[in-house]
Short mmCIF file of C-alpha atoms in Angstrom, two decimals:
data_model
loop_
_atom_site.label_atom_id
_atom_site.label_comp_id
_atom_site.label_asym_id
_atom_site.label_seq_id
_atom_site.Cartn_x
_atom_site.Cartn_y
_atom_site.Cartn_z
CA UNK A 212 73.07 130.51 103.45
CA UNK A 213 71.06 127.82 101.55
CA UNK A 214 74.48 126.73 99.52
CA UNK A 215 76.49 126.54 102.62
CA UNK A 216 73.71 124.45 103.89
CA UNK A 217 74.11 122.76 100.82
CA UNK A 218 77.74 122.07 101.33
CA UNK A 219 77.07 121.10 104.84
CA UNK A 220 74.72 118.06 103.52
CA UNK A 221 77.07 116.90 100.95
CA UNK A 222 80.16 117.04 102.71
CA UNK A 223 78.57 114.66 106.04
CA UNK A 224 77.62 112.66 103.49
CA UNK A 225 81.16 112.08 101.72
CA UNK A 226 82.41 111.97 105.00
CA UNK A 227 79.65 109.28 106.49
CA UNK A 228 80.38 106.76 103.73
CA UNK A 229 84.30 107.41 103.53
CA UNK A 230 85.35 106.97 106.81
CA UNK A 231 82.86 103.97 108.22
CA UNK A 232 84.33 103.46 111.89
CA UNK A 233 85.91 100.21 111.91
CA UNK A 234 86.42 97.94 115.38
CA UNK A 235 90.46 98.61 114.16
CA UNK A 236 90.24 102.53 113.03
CA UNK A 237 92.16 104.74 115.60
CA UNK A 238 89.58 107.28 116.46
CA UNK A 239 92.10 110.53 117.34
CA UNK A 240 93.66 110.04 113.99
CA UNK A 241 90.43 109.45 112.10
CA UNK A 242 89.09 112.92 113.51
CA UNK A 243 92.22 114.62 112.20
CA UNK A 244 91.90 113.11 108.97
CA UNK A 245 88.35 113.83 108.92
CA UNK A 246 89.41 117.73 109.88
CA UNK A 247 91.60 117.72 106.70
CA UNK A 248 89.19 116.33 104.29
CA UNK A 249 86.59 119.04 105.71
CA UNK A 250 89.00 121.88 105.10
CA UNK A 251 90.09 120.29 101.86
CA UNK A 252 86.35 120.28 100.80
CA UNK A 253 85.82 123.93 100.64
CA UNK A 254 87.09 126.35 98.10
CA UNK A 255 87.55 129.55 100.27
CA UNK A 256 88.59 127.78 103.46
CA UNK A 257 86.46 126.90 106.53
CA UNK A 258 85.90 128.69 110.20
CA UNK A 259 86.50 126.94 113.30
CA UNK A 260 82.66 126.93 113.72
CA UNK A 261 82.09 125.84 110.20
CA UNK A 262 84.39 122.94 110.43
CA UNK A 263 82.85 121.76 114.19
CA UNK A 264 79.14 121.84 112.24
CA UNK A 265 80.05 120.02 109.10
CA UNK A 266 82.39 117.59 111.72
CA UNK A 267 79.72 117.37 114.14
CA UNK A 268 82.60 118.07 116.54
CA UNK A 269 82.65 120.24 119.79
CA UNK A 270 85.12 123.23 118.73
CA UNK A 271 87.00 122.76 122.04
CA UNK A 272 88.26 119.08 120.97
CA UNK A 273 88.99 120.73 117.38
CA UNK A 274 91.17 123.92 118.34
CA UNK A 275 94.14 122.02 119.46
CA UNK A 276 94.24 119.95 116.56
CA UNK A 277 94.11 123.10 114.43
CA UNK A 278 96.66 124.73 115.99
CA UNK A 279 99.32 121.48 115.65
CA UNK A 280 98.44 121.12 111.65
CA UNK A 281 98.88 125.26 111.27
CA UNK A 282 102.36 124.83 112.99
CA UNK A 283 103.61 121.90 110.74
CA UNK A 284 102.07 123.76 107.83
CA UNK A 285 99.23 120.99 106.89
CA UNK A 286 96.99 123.94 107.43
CA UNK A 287 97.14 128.29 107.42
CA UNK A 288 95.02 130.47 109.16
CA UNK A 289 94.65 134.37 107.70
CA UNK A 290 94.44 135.99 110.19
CA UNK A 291 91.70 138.69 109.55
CA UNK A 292 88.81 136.15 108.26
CA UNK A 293 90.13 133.39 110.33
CA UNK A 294 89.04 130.80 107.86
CA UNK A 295 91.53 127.67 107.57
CA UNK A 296 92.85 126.19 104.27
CA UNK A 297 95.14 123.59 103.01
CA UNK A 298 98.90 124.24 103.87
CA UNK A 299 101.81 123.49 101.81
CA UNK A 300 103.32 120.48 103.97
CA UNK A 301 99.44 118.90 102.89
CA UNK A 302 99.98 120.20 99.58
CA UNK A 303 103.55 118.22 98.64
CA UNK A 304 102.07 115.05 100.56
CA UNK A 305 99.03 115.37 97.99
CA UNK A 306 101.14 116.08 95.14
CA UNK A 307 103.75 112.92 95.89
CA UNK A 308 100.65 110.39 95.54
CA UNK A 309 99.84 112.03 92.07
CA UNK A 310 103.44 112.14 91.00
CA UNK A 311 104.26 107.96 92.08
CA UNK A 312 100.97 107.29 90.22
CA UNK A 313 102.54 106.89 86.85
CA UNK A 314 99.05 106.28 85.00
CA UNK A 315 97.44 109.46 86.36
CA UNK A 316 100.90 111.35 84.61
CA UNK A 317 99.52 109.61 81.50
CA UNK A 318 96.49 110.55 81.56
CA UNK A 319 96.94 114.09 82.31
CA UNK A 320 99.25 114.20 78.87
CA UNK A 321 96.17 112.69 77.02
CA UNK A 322 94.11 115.08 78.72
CA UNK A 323 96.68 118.44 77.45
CA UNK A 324 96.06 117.24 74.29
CA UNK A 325 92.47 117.04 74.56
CA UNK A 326 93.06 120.48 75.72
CA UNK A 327 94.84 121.80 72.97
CA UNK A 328 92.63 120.44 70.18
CA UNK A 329 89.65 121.70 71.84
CA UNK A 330 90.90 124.76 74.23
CA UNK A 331 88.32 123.82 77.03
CA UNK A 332 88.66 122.44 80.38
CA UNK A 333 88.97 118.38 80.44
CA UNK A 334 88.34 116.88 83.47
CA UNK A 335 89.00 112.94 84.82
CA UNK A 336 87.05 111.94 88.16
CA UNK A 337 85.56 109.11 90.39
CA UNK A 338 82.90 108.27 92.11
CA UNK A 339 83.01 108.15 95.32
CA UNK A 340 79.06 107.59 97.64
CA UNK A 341 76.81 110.17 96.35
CA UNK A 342 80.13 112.85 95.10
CA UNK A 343 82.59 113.04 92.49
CA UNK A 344 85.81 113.74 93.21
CA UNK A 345 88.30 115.33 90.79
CA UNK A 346 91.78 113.49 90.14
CA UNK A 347 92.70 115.86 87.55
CA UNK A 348 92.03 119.03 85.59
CA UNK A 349 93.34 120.34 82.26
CA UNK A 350 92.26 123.76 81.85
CA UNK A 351 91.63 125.95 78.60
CA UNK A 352 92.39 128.64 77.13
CA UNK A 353 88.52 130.40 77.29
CA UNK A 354 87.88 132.22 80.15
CA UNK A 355 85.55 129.90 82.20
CA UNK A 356 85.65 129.92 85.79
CA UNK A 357 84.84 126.94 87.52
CA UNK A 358 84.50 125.47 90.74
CA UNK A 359 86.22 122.15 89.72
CA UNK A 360 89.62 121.52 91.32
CA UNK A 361 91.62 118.43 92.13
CA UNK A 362 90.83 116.87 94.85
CA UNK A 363 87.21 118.24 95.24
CA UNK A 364 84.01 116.85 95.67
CA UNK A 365 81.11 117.78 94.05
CA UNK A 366 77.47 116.16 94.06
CA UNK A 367 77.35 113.52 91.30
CA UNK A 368 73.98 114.62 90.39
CA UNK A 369 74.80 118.12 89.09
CA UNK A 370 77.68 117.57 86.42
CA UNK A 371 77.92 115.41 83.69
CA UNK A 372 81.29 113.75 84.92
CA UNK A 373 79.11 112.36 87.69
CA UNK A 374 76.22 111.38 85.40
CA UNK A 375 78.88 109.19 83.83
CA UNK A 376 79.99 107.58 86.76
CA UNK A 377 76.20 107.12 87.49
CA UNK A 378 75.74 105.54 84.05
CA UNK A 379 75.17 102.17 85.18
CA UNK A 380 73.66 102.51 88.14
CA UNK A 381 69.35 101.17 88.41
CA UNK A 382 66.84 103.40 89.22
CA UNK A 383 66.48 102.06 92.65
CA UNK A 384 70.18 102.19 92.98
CA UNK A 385 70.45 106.00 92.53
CA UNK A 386 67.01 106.27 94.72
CA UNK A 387 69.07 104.56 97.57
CA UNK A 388 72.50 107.06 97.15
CA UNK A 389 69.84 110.48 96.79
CA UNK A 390 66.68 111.60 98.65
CA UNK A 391 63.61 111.68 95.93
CA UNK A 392 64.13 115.67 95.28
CA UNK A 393 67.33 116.66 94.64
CA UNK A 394 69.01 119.74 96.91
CA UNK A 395 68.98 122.78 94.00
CA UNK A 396 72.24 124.26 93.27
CA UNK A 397 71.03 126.88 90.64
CA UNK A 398 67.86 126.61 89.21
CA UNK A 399 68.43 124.57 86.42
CA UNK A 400 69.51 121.86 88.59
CA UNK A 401 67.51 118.41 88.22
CA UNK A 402 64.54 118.49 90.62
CA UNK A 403 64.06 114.18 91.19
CA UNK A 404 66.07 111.18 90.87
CA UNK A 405 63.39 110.11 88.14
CA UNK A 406 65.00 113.16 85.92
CA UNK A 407 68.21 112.12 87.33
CA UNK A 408 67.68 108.53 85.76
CA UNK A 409 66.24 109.78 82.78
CA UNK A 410 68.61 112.59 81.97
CA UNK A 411 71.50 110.02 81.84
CA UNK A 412 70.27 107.85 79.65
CA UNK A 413 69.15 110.46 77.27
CA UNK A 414 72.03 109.30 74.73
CA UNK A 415 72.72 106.10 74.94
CA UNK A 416 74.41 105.73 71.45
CA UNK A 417 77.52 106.72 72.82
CA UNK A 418 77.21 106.76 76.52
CA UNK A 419 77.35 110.50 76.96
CA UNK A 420 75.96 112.66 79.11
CA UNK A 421 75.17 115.94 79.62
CA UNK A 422 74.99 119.26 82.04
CA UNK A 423 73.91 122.58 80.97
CA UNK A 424 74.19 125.37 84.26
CA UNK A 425 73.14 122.76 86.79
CA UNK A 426 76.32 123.46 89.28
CA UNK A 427 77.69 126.65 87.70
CA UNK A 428 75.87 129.43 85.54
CA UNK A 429 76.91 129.86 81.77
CA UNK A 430 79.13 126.22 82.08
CA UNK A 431 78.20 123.24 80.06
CA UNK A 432 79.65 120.03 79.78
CA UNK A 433 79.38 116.64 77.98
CA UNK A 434 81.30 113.70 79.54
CA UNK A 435 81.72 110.06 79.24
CA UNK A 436 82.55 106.98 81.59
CA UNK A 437 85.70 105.30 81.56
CA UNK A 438 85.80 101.41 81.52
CA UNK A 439 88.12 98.97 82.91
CA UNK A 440 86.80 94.67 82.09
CA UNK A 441 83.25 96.21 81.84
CA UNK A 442 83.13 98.10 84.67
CA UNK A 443 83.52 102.22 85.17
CA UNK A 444 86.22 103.12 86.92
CA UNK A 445 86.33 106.81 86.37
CA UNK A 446 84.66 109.20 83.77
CA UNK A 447 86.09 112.14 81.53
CA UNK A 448 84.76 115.53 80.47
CA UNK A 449 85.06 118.89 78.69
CA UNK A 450 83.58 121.97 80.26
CA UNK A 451 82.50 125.26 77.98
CA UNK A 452 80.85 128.15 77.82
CA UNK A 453 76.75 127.75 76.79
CA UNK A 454 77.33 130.55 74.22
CA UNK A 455 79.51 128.30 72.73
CA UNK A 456 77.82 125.37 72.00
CA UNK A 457 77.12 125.29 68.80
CA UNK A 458 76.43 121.94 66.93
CA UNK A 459 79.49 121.84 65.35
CA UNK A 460 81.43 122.29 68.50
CA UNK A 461 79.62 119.86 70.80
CA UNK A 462 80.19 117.25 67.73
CA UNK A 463 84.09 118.56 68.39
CA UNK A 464 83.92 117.79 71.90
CA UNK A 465 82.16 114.71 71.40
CA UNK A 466 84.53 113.13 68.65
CA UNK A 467 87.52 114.19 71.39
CA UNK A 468 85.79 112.58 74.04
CA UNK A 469 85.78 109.07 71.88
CA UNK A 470 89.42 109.54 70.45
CA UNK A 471 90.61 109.70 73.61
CA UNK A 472 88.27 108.15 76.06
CA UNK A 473 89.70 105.04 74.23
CA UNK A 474 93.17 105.64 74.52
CA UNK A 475 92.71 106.24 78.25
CA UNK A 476 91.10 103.34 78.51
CA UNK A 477 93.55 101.53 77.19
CA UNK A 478 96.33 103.28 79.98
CA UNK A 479 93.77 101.90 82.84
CA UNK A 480 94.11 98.47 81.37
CA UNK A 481 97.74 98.48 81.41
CA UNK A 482 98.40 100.37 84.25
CA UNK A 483 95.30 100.13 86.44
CA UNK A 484 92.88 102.33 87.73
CA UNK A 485 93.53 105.69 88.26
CA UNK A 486 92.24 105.85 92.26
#
């Protein structure tokens, strides 16, 4: 119950600072693509009553929507849980952005490399408010489970892919984007922003950062921001298993994370930024 609370918080949050009402922003539509990016957010799918509390929305205004996106296939409905998820119309709509972005095609054939060389999960996100959201995910060939998927947002404070999007960021700016103690995921999650602060900027030979079972037990990961004229645009990261983390591999991961953070870096300054 905590973690859906949990959820709850983050997702308002994302939401708040995503879709700012504007005097010109059409405020039927915005609920409807407010309803998708709720649905979107959750990894087993969302209940009427769950989606009117994270929307703030009466369910009454929300059920005809629902029913309209289940019968053009943006959303389904199983019927025995009655829990809504992403549909398959949604699905090709999502996948035709990532397809006409030609530098995110690139970057996902650095990232199977990375893949291959290392046979871990690689990640590539951004920063968006207070969450990270995932443009892309390579996975391995360990068995890791994750909660990671494209397209979902996470709280920047628990992973290392967030910590590098964070990298830059002042004391008082992180103080402003989290409260002073941090929700707890598990309970090796960071307690304060002053660990927060501190925990990025452990390294700062290299700019790497780090998260050992913070968001998901037995899961580590070491990532590093992505630059474009200075400033991050998006981070990268490999994911693996804590038993696995010997010396010699986190030097691995860390020597693939510079090979190829540069090369990527190099796409976004050709091509632009990924998001």
């Amino acid at each position: 119950h905590s973690m859906y609370r949990l959820f709850i918080q983050c997702t308002k949050g994302v939401m708040h600072m995503n879709m700012t009402l504007s005097a010109t922003q059409h405020k039927p539509t915005l609920r409807v693509i407010k309803l998708l990016e709720a649905v979107a957010s959750t990894s087993r799918g969302a209940t009427l009553s769950e989606i009117a509390e994270i929307m703030e929305c009466p369910r009454s205004t929300l059920t005809p929507i629902l029913k309209t996106l289940v019968d053009c296939r943006y959303l389904v409905c199983d019927n025995e849980t009655l829990r809504y998820s992403i549909g398959r119309q949604a699905y090709i709509i999502g996948n035709t952005y990532q397809y006409t972005g030609d530098v995110l095609d690139l970057i996902r054939d650095q990232m199977e490399v990375m893949a291959s060389l290392c046979n871990e999960n690689v990640h590539l996100g951004v920063l968006e408010g207070d969450s990270i959201i995932y443009l892309q995910k390579v996975t391995g060939s360990k068995p890791l489970r994750l909660i990671s998927a494209v397209g979902k947002h996470l709280p920047a404070y628990a992973t290392a892919l967030g910590k590098s999007l964070l990298y830059d960021h002042t004391l008082k700016e992180l103080h402003t984007l989290f409260p002073p103690h941090l929700p707890a995921i598990t309970d090796k999650t960071l307690a304060t922003v002053d660990d927060l602060y501190k925990n990025i900027h452990k390294d700062n030979n290299d700019e790497f950062t780090y998260e050992e079972e913070e968001i998901t037990k037995y899961a580590r990961c070491i990532a590093k921001p992505l630059r474009m004229n200075g400033k991050i645009v998006a981070a990268l990261s490999i994911s693996f298993i804590v038993f696995d983390g010997t010396p010699e591999h986190v030097e691995k991961i860390k020597q693939i994370l510079r090979r190829f953070g540069t090369i990527i870096e190099k796409l976004i300054a050709a091509k632009g930024a990924p998001y």
